[in-house]
PDB file of C-alpha atoms in Angstrom:
ATOM      1  CA  ASN A   1       0.046   0.054   0.274  1.00 49.00           C
ATOM      2  CA  VAL A   2       1.345   3.297  -1.174  1.00 49.00           C
ATOM      3  CA  ILE A   3       0.128   5.083   1.837  1.00 51.00           C
ATOM      4  CA  THR A   4       1.123   3.228   4.538  1.00 53.00           C
ATOM      5  CA  SER A   5       4.571   2.669   2.882  1.00 55.00           C
ATOM      6  CA  ALA A   6       4.965   6.353   3.300  1.00 53.00           C
ATOM      7  CA  MET A   7       4.434   6.898   6.771  1.00 54.00           C
ATOM      8  CA  THR A   8       6.487   8.592   9.170  1.00 56.00           C
ATOM      9  CA  PRO A   9       7.334   6.460  12.289  1.00 58.00           C
ATOM     10  CA  GLU A  10       5.004   8.884  14.193  1.00 60.00           C
ATOM     11  CA  GLU A  11       2.229   8.309  12.167  1.00 54.00           C
ATOM     12  CA  LYS A  12       2.858   4.242  12.312  1.00 55.00           C
ATOM     13  CA  GLY A  13       2.742   4.741  16.298  1.00 56.00           C
ATOM     14  CA  LYS A  14      -1.059   5.938  15.620  1.00 59.00           C
ATOM     15  CA  THR A  15      -3.461   3.032  16.013  1.00 67.00           C
ATOM     16  CA  VAL A  16      -3.285   0.668  13.160  1.00 71.00           C
ATOM     17  CA  GLY A  17      -7.176   0.270  13.298  1.00 73.00           C
ATOM     18  CA  SER A  18      -7.806   4.127  12.836  1.00 84.00           C
ATOM     19  CA  ILE A  19      -5.346   4.509   9.765  1.00 86.00           C
ATOM     20  CA  HIS A  20      -6.820   1.558   8.373  1.00 88.00           C
ATOM     21  CA  ASN A  21     -10.468   2.891   8.603  1.00 91.00           C
ATOM     22  CA  MET A  22      -9.403   6.296   7.281  1.00 94.00           C
ATOM     23  CA  ILE A  23      -7.416   4.790   4.245  1.00 94.00           C
ATOM     24  CA  GLU A  24     -10.556   2.303   3.737  1.00 95.00           C
ATOM     25  CA  ALA A  25     -13.169   5.258   3.925  1.00 96.00           C
ATOM     26  CA  ILE A  26     -11.194   7.044   1.313  1.00 97.00           C
ATOM     27  CA  VAL A  27     -10.635   4.232  -0.890  1.00 96.00           C
ATOM     28  CA  ARG A  28     -14.569   3.572  -0.736  1.00 97.00           C
ATOM     29  CA  ALA A  29     -15.109   7.154  -1.703  1.00 97.00           C
ATOM     30  CA  CYS A  30     -12.727   7.797  -4.268  1.00 97.00           C
ATOM     31  CA  GLU A  31     -14.048   4.205  -6.201  1.00 97.00           C
ATOM     32  CA  LYS A  32     -17.770   5.217  -5.733  1.00 97.00           C
ATOM     33  CA  MET A  33     -16.669   8.956  -7.223  1.00 96.00           C
ATOM     34  CA  THR A  34     -14.819   7.361 -10.271  1.00 96.00           C
ATOM     35  CA  GLU A  35     -17.940   5.472 -11.158  1.00 95.00           C
ATOM     36  CA  THR A  36     -19.998   8.853 -10.948  1.00 95.00           C
ATOM     37  CA  ARG A  37     -17.070  10.813 -12.541  1.00 94.00           C
ATOM     38  CA  THR A  38     -17.234  13.278  -9.521  1.00 95.00           C
ATOM     39  CA  GLY A  39     -14.073  15.011  -9.278  1.00 94.00           C
ATOM     40  CA  ALA A  40     -12.088  15.290  -5.864  1.00 96.00           C
ATOM     41  CA  LEU A  41      -8.792  16.531  -4.150  1.00 95.00           C
ATOM     42  CA  ILE A  42      -8.154  14.913  -0.825  1.00 97.00           C
ATOM     43  CA  ILE A  43      -4.917  15.991   1.220  1.00 95.00           C
ATOM     44  CA  ILE A  44      -3.576  14.326   3.823  1.00 94.00           C
ATOM     45  CA  GLU A  45      -1.561  16.214   6.188  1.00 91.00           C
ATOM     46  CA  ARG A  46       1.593  14.649   7.534  1.00 89.00           C
ATOM     47  CA  GLN A  47       4.488  16.067   9.692  1.00 87.00           C
ATOM     48  CA  THR A  48       4.487  18.995   7.601  1.00 82.00           C
ATOM     49  CA  ARG A  49       1.764  21.402   8.705  1.00 85.00           C
ATOM     50  CA  LEU A  50      -0.561  23.254   5.848  1.00 81.00           C
ATOM     51  CA  GLY A  51      -1.908  26.003   8.098  1.00 75.00           C
ATOM     52  CA  GLU A  52      -1.729  28.215   5.135  1.00 76.00           C
ATOM     53  CA  LEU A  53      -4.249  26.332   3.243  1.00 79.00           C
ATOM     54  CA  ALA A  54      -6.582  25.877   6.360  1.00 74.00           C
ATOM     55  CA  GLY A  55      -6.309  29.287   7.314  1.00 74.00           C
ATOM     56  CA  GLN A  56      -7.824  30.549   3.970  1.00 77.00           C
ATOM     57  CA  GLU A  57     -10.702  32.994   3.664  1.00 83.00           C
ATOM     58  CA  ASN A  58     -13.227  31.044   2.137  1.00 87.00           C
ATOM     59  CA  VAL A  59     -12.142  27.508   3.521  1.00 89.00           C
ATOM     60  CA  VAL A  60     -15.286  25.909   5.709  1.00 91.00           C
ATOM     61  CA  GLN A  61     -13.487  24.515   8.930  1.00 92.00           C
ATOM     62  CA  LEU A  62     -14.695  20.768  10.106  1.00 92.00           C
ATOM     63  CA  ASP A  63     -13.755  18.757  12.608  1.00 93.00           C
ATOM     64  CA  ALA A  64     -15.200  14.953  11.371  1.00 94.00           C
ATOM     65  CA  SER A  65     -14.399  11.564  11.190  1.00 93.00           C
ATOM     66  CA  VAL A  66     -12.938  10.609   7.890  1.00 96.00           C
ATOM     67  CA  SER A  67     -15.729   8.368   6.049  1.00 96.00           C
ATOM     68  CA  ALA A  68     -16.770   7.679   2.719  1.00 97.00           C
ATOM     69  CA  THR A  69     -20.316   8.758   3.380  1.00 96.00           C
ATOM     70  CA  MET A  70     -19.008  12.520   4.472  1.00 96.00           C
ATOM     71  CA  LEU A  71     -16.472  12.320   1.423  1.00 97.00           C
ATOM     72  CA  LEU A  72     -19.212  11.860  -0.778  1.00 96.00           C
ATOM     73  CA  GLN A  73     -21.335  14.538   0.620  1.00 95.00           C
ATOM     74  CA  ILE A  74     -18.332  16.852   0.323  1.00 95.00           C
ATOM     75  CA  PHE A  75     -17.549  16.653  -3.187  1.00 95.00           C
ATOM     76  CA  TYR A  76     -21.437  15.790  -4.163  1.00 94.00           C
ATOM     77  CA  LYS A  77     -21.611  18.250  -7.099  1.00 88.00           C
ATOM     78  CA  GLY A  78     -24.303  20.055  -6.189  1.00 86.00           C
ATOM     79  CA  SER A  79     -22.554  20.494  -2.726  1.00 85.00           C
ATOM     80  CA  PRO A  80     -21.493  24.056  -1.671  1.00 82.00           C
ATOM     81  CA  LEU A  81     -18.433  22.631  -0.624  1.00 84.00           C
ATOM     82  CA  HIS A  82     -17.224  20.338  -3.367  1.00 84.00           C
ATOM     83  CA  ASP A  83     -15.191  23.102  -4.778  1.00 82.00           C
ATOM     84  CA  GLY A  84     -11.316  22.816  -3.602  1.00 89.00           C
ATOM     85  CA  ALA A  85     -10.089  20.431  -1.562  1.00 93.00           C
ATOM     86  CA  VAL A  86     -10.105  18.489   2.123  1.00 95.00           C
ATOM     87  CA  LEU A  87      -7.648  18.771   4.150  1.00 94.00           C
ATOM     88  CA  VAL A  88      -7.280  15.607   6.284  1.00 94.00           C
ATOM     89  CA  ARG A  89      -5.375  16.537   9.559  1.00 91.00           C
ATOM     90  CA  GLU A  90      -4.124  13.740  12.230  1.00 90.00           C
ATOM     91  CA  GLY A  91      -6.819  11.401  11.071  1.00 90.00           C
ATOM     92  CA  ARG A  92      -9.619  13.994  10.918  1.00 93.00           C
ATOM     93  CA  LEU A  93     -11.409  15.940   8.183  1.00 94.00           C
ATOM     94  CA  ALA A  94      -9.871  19.421   9.424  1.00 93.00           C
ATOM     95  CA  ALA A  95     -11.399  21.721   6.027  1.00 93.00           C
ATOM     96  CA  ALA A  96     -13.212  21.941   2.939  1.00 93.00           C
ATOM     97  CA  ARG A  97     -13.192  24.047   0.211  1.00 93.00           C
ATOM     98  CA  VAL A  98      -9.595  24.269   0.383  1.00 92.00           C
ATOM     99  CA  HIS A  99      -7.831  25.934  -2.491  1.00 89.00           C
ATOM    100  CA  VAL A 100      -4.119  24.561  -3.349  1.00 87.00           C
ATOM    101  CA  PRO A 101      -1.611  26.283  -5.482  1.00 83.00           C
ATOM    102  CA  LEU A 102      -0.851  24.892  -8.454  1.00 82.00           C
ATOM    103  CA  SER A 103       2.256  23.240  -9.359  1.00 79.00           C
ATOM    104  CA  ASP A 104       4.123  25.089 -12.186  1.00 75.00           C
ATOM    105  CA  ASN A 105       6.650  22.198 -12.735  1.00 72.00           C
ATOM    106  CA  TYR A 106       7.215  22.549 -16.292  1.00 62.00           C
ATOM    107  CA  HIS A 107       7.813  18.466 -16.467  1.00 66.00           C
ATOM    108  CA  LEU A 108       4.144  17.790 -16.087  1.00 65.00           C
ATOM    109  CA  ARG A 109       2.408  16.537 -18.829  1.00 61.00           C
ATOM    110  CA  ARG A 110       0.186  18.902 -20.554  1.00 66.00           C
ATOM    111  CA  ASP A 111      -2.910  16.876 -20.372  1.00 65.00           C
ATOM    112  CA  TYR A 112      -3.011  17.191 -16.448  1.00 72.00           C
ATOM    113  CA  GLY A 113      -5.939  19.266 -15.643  1.00 75.00           C
ATOM    114  CA  THR A 114      -6.093  21.669 -12.841  1.00 80.00           C
ATOM    115  CA  ARG A 115      -7.220  19.147 -10.269  1.00 85.00           C
ATOM    116  CA  HIS A 116      -4.209  17.374 -10.729  1.00 83.00           C
ATOM    117  CA  ARG A 117      -1.612  20.416 -10.634  1.00 83.00           C
ATOM    118  CA  ALA A 118      -3.091  21.016  -7.424  1.00 87.00           C
ATOM    119  CA  ALA A 119      -2.555  17.579  -5.969  1.00 89.00           C
ATOM    120  CA  ILE A 120       0.972  17.923  -6.916  1.00 87.00           C
ATOM    121  CA  GLY A 121       1.011  21.348  -5.768  1.00 86.00           C
ATOM    122  CA  ALA A 122       0.211  20.426  -2.262  1.00 87.00           C
ATOM    123  CA  SER A 123       2.681  17.348  -2.208  1.00 86.00           C
ATOM    124  CA  GLU A 124       5.293  20.041  -3.374  1.00 85.00           C
ATOM    125  CA  MET A 125       4.502  22.280   0.216  1.00 86.00           C
ATOM    126  CA  GLY A 126       5.727  19.523   2.476  1.00 84.00           C
ATOM    127  CA  ASP A 127       5.199  15.732   2.927  1.00 90.00           C
ATOM    128  CA  ALA A 128       1.243  15.686   2.339  1.00 91.00           C
ATOM    129  CA  ILE A 129       0.024  13.223   0.157  1.00 94.00           C
ATOM    130  CA  SER A 130      -2.707  14.076  -2.379  1.00 94.00           C
ATOM    131  CA  VAL A 131      -5.415  11.661  -3.656  1.00 96.00           C
ATOM    132  CA  VAL A 132      -7.075  12.968  -6.856  1.00 95.00           C
ATOM    133  CA  VAL A 133     -10.154  11.647  -8.357  1.00 95.00           C
ATOM    134  CA  SER A 134     -10.508  12.960 -12.170  1.00 91.00           C
ATOM    135  CA  GLU A 135     -14.082  14.077 -13.120  1.00 89.00           C
ATOM    136  CA  GLU A 136     -12.856  13.375 -17.048  1.00 88.00           C
ATOM    137  CA  ARG A 137     -11.015  10.076 -17.018  1.00 88.00           C
ATOM    138  CA  GLY A 138     -12.691   8.484 -13.964  1.00 89.00           C
ATOM    139  CA  THR A 139      -9.371   7.734 -12.150  1.00 91.00           C
ATOM    140  CA  ILE A 140      -7.582   7.729  -9.502  1.00 95.00           C
ATOM    141  CA  GLY A 141      -4.035   9.129  -8.717  1.00 92.00           C
ATOM    142  CA  VAL A 142      -1.847   9.737  -5.651  1.00 94.00           C
ATOM    143  CA  ALA A 143       0.856  12.749  -5.445  1.00 90.00           C
ATOM    144  CA  LEU A 144       3.523  12.390  -2.913  1.00 89.00           C
TER     145      LEU A 144
END
């Protein structure tokens, strides 16, 4: 599993069950969103704090368990929260409608859209893991 192999020692010290549950919830939500071609960007904060993302003006602050149902509700196309990313901090949904600076890495393929460039941009800010669901292709990607 790419996510568990990228864990820091502190993350591995958390209960294995809670990390497993979070990963399973994200996987289930992403699988459902690929079926409906719903775009999503989930940023999992690790050691590097992404306070500048959570502190943006239009961000909606949350303190909720990471569940497939909650992620599906946030990214539902009719939801006011679906635009932008969600930030997972310390195993909980901390913020929604987060706008992430896009990567300006010129080595990226031209066919990468805004959501993929934002996923890479978040990973360039530190050690975050970004999970992106493509609205156009119906695929799931991970940026480390």
